[in-house]
């Protein structure tokens, strides 16, 4: 393999990796004054498949910082989760 071919192959691999990463999004839950800690924790456990500890930590971050990324993944997967979270009255968005 020539040096040029090897460099081209590396650049192509980097472009593929960047393209794959561009499909990665954040599911962000926002704080509100309506939902209880228990409701948010239960929702994160059921919909996002968080452990109880992870759900509690995310809920504390949501409460104190105003928002928290609760899941990272493909847009299609997160869109389903966002819909289910919003149906429970919790504000969420995909970034």
Short mmCIF file of N, CA, C and O in Angstrom, two decimals:
data_model
loop_
_atom_site.label_atom_id
_atom_site.label_comp_id
_atom_site.label_asym_id
_atom_site.label_seq_id
_atom_site.Cartn_x
_atom_site.Cartn_y
_atom_site.Cartn_z
N UNK A 1 0.85 -1.17 0.00
CA UNK A 1 0.00 0.00 0.00
C UNK A 1 0.90 1.24 0.00
O UNK A 1 1.84 1.32 0.78
N UNK A 2 0.59 2.17 -0.83
CA UNK A 2 1.38 3.40 -0.89
C UNK A 2 1.04 4.30 0.28
O UNK A 2 0.00 4.13 0.93
N UNK A 3 1.90 5.25 0.52
CA UNK A 3 1.66 6.21 1.60
C UNK A 3 0.38 6.99 1.33
O UNK A 3 -0.42 7.21 2.23
N UNK A 4 0.16 7.39 0.08
CA UNK A 4 -1.04 8.14 -0.28
C UNK A 4 -2.29 7.31 -0.02
O UNK A 4 -3.27 7.80 0.54
N UNK A 5 -2.25 6.04 -0.40
CA UNK A 5 -3.40 5.16 -0.19
C UNK A 5 -3.68 4.98 1.30
O UNK A 5 -4.83 4.98 1.74
N UNK A 6 -2.63 4.83 2.08
CA UNK A 6 -2.79 4.65 3.53
C UNK A 6 -3.38 5.91 4.15
O UNK A 6 -4.28 5.84 5.00
N UNK A 7 -2.90 7.09 3.73
CA UNK A 7 -3.45 8.35 4.25
C UNK A 7 -4.90 8.52 3.84
O UNK A 7 -5.73 8.95 4.62
N UNK A 8 -5.23 8.16 2.61
CA UNK A 8 -6.60 8.26 2.13
C UNK A 8 -7.51 7.34 2.92
O UNK A 8 -8.64 7.71 3.26
N UNK A 9 -7.03 6.14 3.22
CA UNK A 9 -7.81 5.19 3.99
C UNK A 9 -8.07 5.72 5.40
O UNK A 9 -9.19 5.64 5.91
N UNK A 10 -7.06 6.32 6.02
CA UNK A 10 -7.23 6.89 7.35
C UNK A 10 -8.23 8.04 7.34
O UNK A 10 -9.08 8.14 8.22
N UNK A 11 -8.15 8.89 6.33
CA UNK A 11 -9.10 10.00 6.22
C UNK A 11 -10.52 9.48 6.02
O UNK A 11 -11.47 10.00 6.61
N UNK A 12 -10.68 8.45 5.21
CA UNK A 12 -11.99 7.87 4.98
C UNK A 12 -12.55 7.28 6.27
O UNK A 12 -13.72 7.49 6.59
N UNK A 13 -11.72 6.60 7.05
CA UNK A 13 -12.16 6.04 8.32
C UNK A 13 -12.57 7.15 9.27
O UNK A 13 -13.56 7.03 9.99
N UNK A 14 -11.83 8.24 9.32
CA UNK A 14 -12.18 9.37 10.18
C UNK A 14 -13.51 9.98 9.76
O UNK A 14 -14.33 10.32 10.60
N UNK A 15 -13.74 10.10 8.45
CA UNK A 15 -15.01 10.65 7.96
C UNK A 15 -16.18 9.75 8.36
O UNK A 15 -17.23 10.24 8.74
N UNK A 16 -16.00 8.44 8.28
CA UNK A 16 -17.05 7.50 8.69
C UNK A 16 -17.32 7.63 10.17
O UNK A 16 -18.47 7.67 10.60
N UNK A 17 -16.26 7.72 10.99
CA UNK A 17 -16.43 7.86 12.43
C UNK A 17 -17.17 9.15 12.76
O UNK A 17 -18.05 9.17 13.61
N UNK A 18 -16.83 10.24 12.11
CA UNK A 18 -17.51 11.52 12.34
C UNK A 18 -18.97 11.42 11.92
O UNK A 18 -19.86 11.88 12.62
N UNK A 19 -19.24 10.79 10.79
CA UNK A 19 -20.62 10.62 10.33
C UNK A 19 -21.42 9.80 11.32
O UNK A 19 -22.58 10.11 11.61
N UNK A 20 -20.81 8.74 11.87
CA UNK A 20 -21.51 7.93 12.86
C UNK A 20 -21.78 8.72 14.13
O UNK A 20 -22.84 8.60 14.72
N UNK A 21 -20.84 9.54 14.55
CA UNK A 21 -21.02 10.33 15.75
C UNK A 21 -22.06 11.43 15.55
O UNK A 21 -22.70 11.83 16.50
N UNK A 22 -22.24 11.90 14.34
CA UNK A 22 -23.20 12.98 14.11
C UNK A 22 -24.63 12.51 14.30
O UNK A 22 -25.54 13.31 14.44
N UNK A 23 -24.84 11.19 14.32
CA UNK A 23 -26.17 10.66 14.56
C UNK A 23 -26.43 10.48 16.06
O UNK A 23 -27.48 10.02 16.46
N UNK A 24 -25.48 10.84 16.89
CA UNK A 24 -25.62 10.72 18.33
C UNK A 24 -26.20 12.02 18.87
O UNK A 24 -25.70 13.10 18.61
N UNK A 25 -27.28 11.88 19.61
CA UNK A 25 -27.98 13.03 20.18
C UNK A 25 -28.16 12.85 21.68
O UNK A 25 -27.98 11.76 22.21
N UNK A 26 -28.54 13.94 22.34
CA UNK A 26 -28.80 13.92 23.79
C UNK A 26 -30.30 14.05 24.04
O UNK A 26 -30.96 14.89 23.42
N UNK A 27 -30.81 13.25 24.96
CA UNK A 27 -32.17 13.40 25.45
C UNK A 27 -32.06 14.16 26.77
O UNK A 27 -31.48 13.67 27.73
N UNK A 28 -32.59 15.38 26.78
CA UNK A 28 -32.44 16.28 27.92
C UNK A 28 -33.80 16.47 28.57
O UNK A 28 -34.78 16.80 27.91
N UNK A 29 -33.84 16.27 29.88
CA UNK A 29 -35.06 16.51 30.67
C UNK A 29 -34.87 17.82 31.43
O UNK A 29 -33.82 18.07 32.01
N UNK A 30 -35.93 18.64 31.40
CA UNK A 30 -35.89 19.96 32.05
C UNK A 30 -36.68 19.96 33.35
O UNK A 30 -37.66 19.23 33.50
N UNK A 31 -36.26 20.81 34.27
CA UNK A 31 -36.93 20.96 35.55
C UNK A 31 -38.26 21.68 35.38
O UNK A 31 -38.45 22.47 34.44
N UNK A 32 -39.18 21.37 36.26
CA UNK A 32 -40.43 22.11 36.34
C UNK A 32 -40.87 22.16 37.79
O UNK A 32 -40.24 21.57 38.66
N UNK A 33 -41.92 22.87 38.05
CA UNK A 33 -42.42 23.00 39.42
C UNK A 33 -43.63 22.11 39.67
O UNK A 33 -44.32 22.27 40.66
N UNK A 34 -43.88 21.17 38.77
CA UNK A 34 -45.10 20.37 38.83
C UNK A 34 -44.82 18.93 39.26
O UNK A 34 -45.46 18.40 40.16
N UNK A 35 -43.86 18.28 38.59
CA UNK A 35 -43.63 16.86 38.81
C UNK A 35 -42.80 16.60 40.07
O UNK A 35 -41.87 17.33 40.37
N UNK A 36 -43.15 15.52 40.76
CA UNK A 36 -42.44 15.15 41.97
C UNK A 36 -41.15 14.41 41.62
O UNK A 36 -41.01 13.87 40.52
N UNK A 37 -40.25 14.36 42.58
CA UNK A 37 -39.01 13.60 42.41
C UNK A 37 -39.35 12.14 42.08
O UNK A 37 -38.76 11.55 41.17
N UNK A 38 -40.27 11.56 42.83
CA UNK A 38 -40.61 10.15 42.63
C UNK A 38 -41.16 9.89 41.24
O UNK A 38 -40.83 8.88 40.62
N UNK A 39 -41.96 10.82 40.72
CA UNK A 39 -42.53 10.65 39.37
C UNK A 39 -41.42 10.66 38.32
O UNK A 39 -41.40 9.83 37.41
N UNK A 40 -40.49 11.60 38.44
CA UNK A 40 -39.38 11.69 37.48
C UNK A 40 -38.48 10.46 37.60
O UNK A 40 -38.09 9.87 36.59
N UNK A 41 -38.17 10.06 38.83
CA UNK A 41 -37.33 8.88 39.04
C UNK A 41 -37.98 7.64 38.43
O UNK A 41 -37.33 6.89 37.69
N UNK A 42 -39.26 7.43 38.71
CA UNK A 42 -39.97 6.26 38.16
C UNK A 42 -39.98 6.29 36.64
O UNK A 42 -39.81 5.26 35.99
N UNK A 43 -40.16 7.48 36.07
CA UNK A 43 -40.18 7.62 34.61
C UNK A 43 -38.82 7.26 34.01
O UNK A 43 -38.75 6.54 33.01
N UNK A 44 -37.74 7.74 34.60
CA UNK A 44 -36.41 7.45 34.08
C UNK A 44 -36.08 5.96 34.19
O UNK A 44 -35.45 5.38 33.30
N UNK A 45 -36.54 5.33 35.26
CA UNK A 45 -36.32 3.89 35.42
C UNK A 45 -37.09 3.11 34.36
O UNK A 45 -36.55 2.22 33.71
N UNK A 46 -38.35 3.46 34.17
CA UNK A 46 -39.21 2.70 33.26
C UNK A 46 -38.91 2.98 31.79
O UNK A 46 -38.88 2.06 30.98
N UNK A 47 -38.69 4.22 31.43
CA UNK A 47 -38.55 4.57 30.02
C UNK A 47 -37.09 4.54 29.56
O UNK A 47 -36.79 4.02 28.49
N UNK A 48 -36.19 5.07 30.36
CA UNK A 48 -34.78 5.14 29.96
C UNK A 48 -33.96 3.96 30.47
O UNK A 48 -32.76 3.89 30.21
N UNK A 49 -34.60 3.08 31.22
CA UNK A 49 -33.95 1.89 31.78
C UNK A 49 -32.78 2.25 32.69
O UNK A 49 -31.75 1.59 32.70
N UNK A 50 -32.95 3.33 33.47
CA UNK A 50 -31.95 3.72 34.44
C UNK A 50 -32.03 2.80 35.65
O UNK A 50 -33.10 2.28 35.97
N UNK A 51 -30.92 2.67 36.35
CA UNK A 51 -30.96 2.03 37.66
C UNK A 51 -31.60 3.04 38.61
O UNK A 51 -31.63 4.25 38.32
N UNK A 52 -32.10 2.59 39.75
CA UNK A 52 -32.67 3.56 40.70
C UNK A 52 -31.68 4.64 41.11
O UNK A 52 -32.06 5.82 41.22
N UNK A 53 -30.42 4.27 41.29
CA UNK A 53 -29.40 5.25 41.68
C UNK A 53 -29.16 6.27 40.58
O UNK A 53 -29.04 7.47 40.83
N UNK A 54 -29.07 5.79 39.35
CA UNK A 54 -28.84 6.69 38.21
C UNK A 54 -30.02 7.64 38.04
O UNK A 54 -29.84 8.84 37.80
N UNK A 55 -31.23 7.12 38.16
CA UNK A 55 -32.44 7.95 38.02
C UNK A 55 -32.48 9.02 39.11
O UNK A 55 -32.83 10.18 38.84
N UNK A 56 -32.11 8.65 40.32
CA UNK A 56 -32.10 9.61 41.42
C UNK A 56 -31.06 10.70 41.18
O UNK A 56 -31.33 11.89 41.39
N UNK A 57 -29.87 10.31 40.72
CA UNK A 57 -28.83 11.30 40.46
C UNK A 57 -29.24 12.26 39.34
O UNK A 57 -29.03 13.47 39.45
N UNK A 58 -29.82 11.72 38.29
CA UNK A 58 -30.29 12.59 37.19
C UNK A 58 -31.37 13.54 37.68
O UNK A 58 -31.39 14.72 37.33
N UNK A 59 -32.27 13.04 38.50
CA UNK A 59 -33.36 13.88 39.03
C UNK A 59 -32.81 15.00 39.89
O UNK A 59 -33.29 16.14 39.82
N UNK A 60 -31.79 14.71 40.69
CA UNK A 60 -31.17 15.77 41.49
C UNK A 60 -30.50 16.81 40.60
O UNK A 60 -30.59 18.02 40.86
N UNK A 61 -29.83 16.37 39.53
CA UNK A 61 -29.23 17.33 38.59
C UNK A 61 -30.30 18.17 37.91
O UNK A 61 -30.13 19.38 37.72
N UNK A 62 -31.39 17.54 37.51
CA UNK A 62 -32.50 18.27 36.88
C UNK A 62 -33.00 19.35 37.83
O UNK A 62 -33.21 20.50 37.44
N UNK A 63 -33.18 18.98 39.09
CA UNK A 63 -33.71 19.91 40.09
C UNK A 63 -32.74 21.07 40.36
O UNK A 63 -33.16 22.22 40.40
N UNK A 64 -31.46 20.77 40.52
CA UNK A 64 -30.50 21.80 40.92
C UNK A 64 -29.91 22.59 39.76
O UNK A 64 -29.59 23.76 39.91
N UNK A 65 -29.76 21.95 38.60
CA UNK A 65 -29.14 22.63 37.45
C UNK A 65 -30.16 23.06 36.40
O UNK A 65 -29.83 23.75 35.45
N UNK A 66 -31.40 22.59 36.53
CA UNK A 66 -32.44 22.98 35.59
C UNK A 66 -32.65 22.01 34.45
O UNK A 66 -33.69 22.04 33.79
N UNK A 67 -31.67 21.14 34.22
CA UNK A 67 -31.80 20.14 33.15
C UNK A 67 -30.70 19.11 33.31
O UNK A 67 -29.71 19.33 34.01
N UNK A 68 -30.89 17.97 32.61
CA UNK A 68 -29.88 16.92 32.64
C UNK A 68 -30.03 16.05 31.40
O UNK A 68 -31.16 15.73 31.00
N UNK A 69 -28.92 15.68 30.80
CA UNK A 69 -28.93 14.70 29.72
C UNK A 69 -29.13 13.34 30.37
O UNK A 69 -28.30 12.89 31.15
N UNK A 70 -30.27 12.70 30.04
CA UNK A 70 -30.60 11.43 30.67
C UNK A 70 -30.29 10.23 29.79
O UNK A 70 -30.25 9.10 30.26
N UNK A 71 -30.08 10.48 28.50
CA UNK A 71 -29.76 9.39 27.58
C UNK A 71 -29.06 9.97 26.36
O UNK A 71 -29.36 11.08 25.94
N UNK A 72 -28.14 9.19 25.79
CA UNK A 72 -27.44 9.57 24.57
C UNK A 72 -27.62 8.43 23.59
O UNK A 72 -27.52 7.26 23.95
N UNK A 73 -27.95 8.78 22.33
CA UNK A 73 -28.12 7.72 21.35
C UNK A 73 -28.62 8.23 20.02
O UNK A 73 -28.60 9.44 19.74
N UNK A 74 -29.11 7.31 19.20
CA UNK A 74 -29.63 7.64 17.88
C UNK A 74 -30.94 8.42 18.02
O UNK A 74 -31.72 8.18 18.95
N UNK A 75 -31.17 9.33 17.11
CA UNK A 75 -32.34 10.19 17.17
C UNK A 75 -33.64 9.39 17.25
O UNK A 75 -34.53 9.71 18.04
N UNK A 76 -33.74 8.35 16.44
CA UNK A 76 -34.98 7.56 16.38
C UNK A 76 -35.28 6.93 17.74
O UNK A 76 -36.43 6.93 18.19
N UNK A 77 -34.28 6.40 18.38
CA UNK A 77 -34.47 5.78 19.70
C UNK A 77 -34.88 6.82 20.73
O UNK A 77 -35.81 6.60 21.52
N UNK A 78 -34.19 7.95 20.71
CA UNK A 78 -34.48 9.00 21.68
C UNK A 78 -35.84 9.64 21.45
O UNK A 78 -36.51 10.05 22.40
N UNK A 79 -36.27 9.70 20.20
CA UNK A 79 -37.58 10.29 19.89
C UNK A 79 -38.70 9.49 20.55
O UNK A 79 -39.66 10.08 21.07
N UNK A 80 -38.58 8.18 20.53
CA UNK A 80 -39.58 7.34 21.20
C UNK A 80 -39.58 7.57 22.71
O UNK A 80 -40.64 7.69 23.33
N UNK A 81 -38.39 7.64 23.28
CA UNK A 81 -38.28 7.88 24.73
C UNK A 81 -38.82 9.26 25.09
O UNK A 81 -39.54 9.41 26.07
N UNK A 82 -38.48 10.26 24.29
CA UNK A 82 -38.96 11.62 24.54
C UNK A 82 -40.48 11.65 24.53
O UNK A 82 -41.11 12.25 25.40
N UNK A 83 -41.09 10.99 23.54
CA UNK A 83 -42.55 10.96 23.46
C UNK A 83 -43.17 10.35 24.70
O UNK A 83 -44.15 10.88 25.25
N UNK A 84 -42.60 9.26 25.18
CA UNK A 84 -43.12 8.59 26.37
C UNK A 84 -42.93 9.47 27.62
O UNK A 84 -43.81 9.52 28.48
N UNK A 85 -41.79 10.14 27.71
CA UNK A 85 -41.53 11.03 28.85
C UNK A 85 -42.52 12.20 28.83
O UNK A 85 -43.11 12.55 29.86
N UNK A 86 -42.71 12.79 27.68
CA UNK A 86 -43.63 13.93 27.55
C UNK A 86 -45.08 13.52 27.84
O UNK A 86 -45.85 14.31 28.40
N UNK A 87 -45.44 12.30 27.48
CA UNK A 87 -46.80 11.82 27.78
C UNK A 87 -47.04 11.75 29.29
O UNK A 87 -48.18 11.82 29.73
N UNK A 88 -46.00 11.64 30.04
CA UNK A 88 -46.10 11.62 31.51
C UNK A 88 -46.04 13.01 32.11
O UNK A 88 -45.93 13.17 33.33
N UNK A 89 -46.04 14.03 31.25
CA UNK A 89 -46.08 15.41 31.73
C UNK A 89 -44.73 16.00 32.09
O UNK A 89 -44.65 17.02 32.76
N UNK A 90 -43.67 15.36 31.63
CA UNK A 90 -42.31 15.85 31.91
C UNK A 90 -41.74 16.45 30.64
O UNK A 90 -41.85 15.87 29.57
N UNK A 91 -41.13 17.62 30.76
CA UNK A 91 -40.59 18.33 29.61
C UNK A 91 -39.23 17.75 29.21
O UNK A 91 -38.31 17.72 30.02
N UNK A 92 -39.13 17.29 27.96
CA UNK A 92 -37.88 16.73 27.46
C UNK A 92 -37.68 17.16 26.02
O UNK A 92 -38.65 17.43 25.30
N UNK A 93 -36.42 17.24 25.61
CA UNK A 93 -36.09 17.60 24.24
C UNK A 93 -34.87 16.81 23.78
O UNK A 93 -34.10 16.30 24.59
N UNK A 94 -34.72 16.71 22.47
CA UNK A 94 -33.57 16.05 21.88
C UNK A 94 -32.66 17.14 21.33
O UNK A 94 -33.10 18.01 20.59
N UNK A 95 -31.40 17.07 21.69
CA UNK A 95 -30.41 18.05 21.21
C UNK A 95 -29.37 17.35 20.39
O UNK A 95 -29.03 16.24 20.59
#
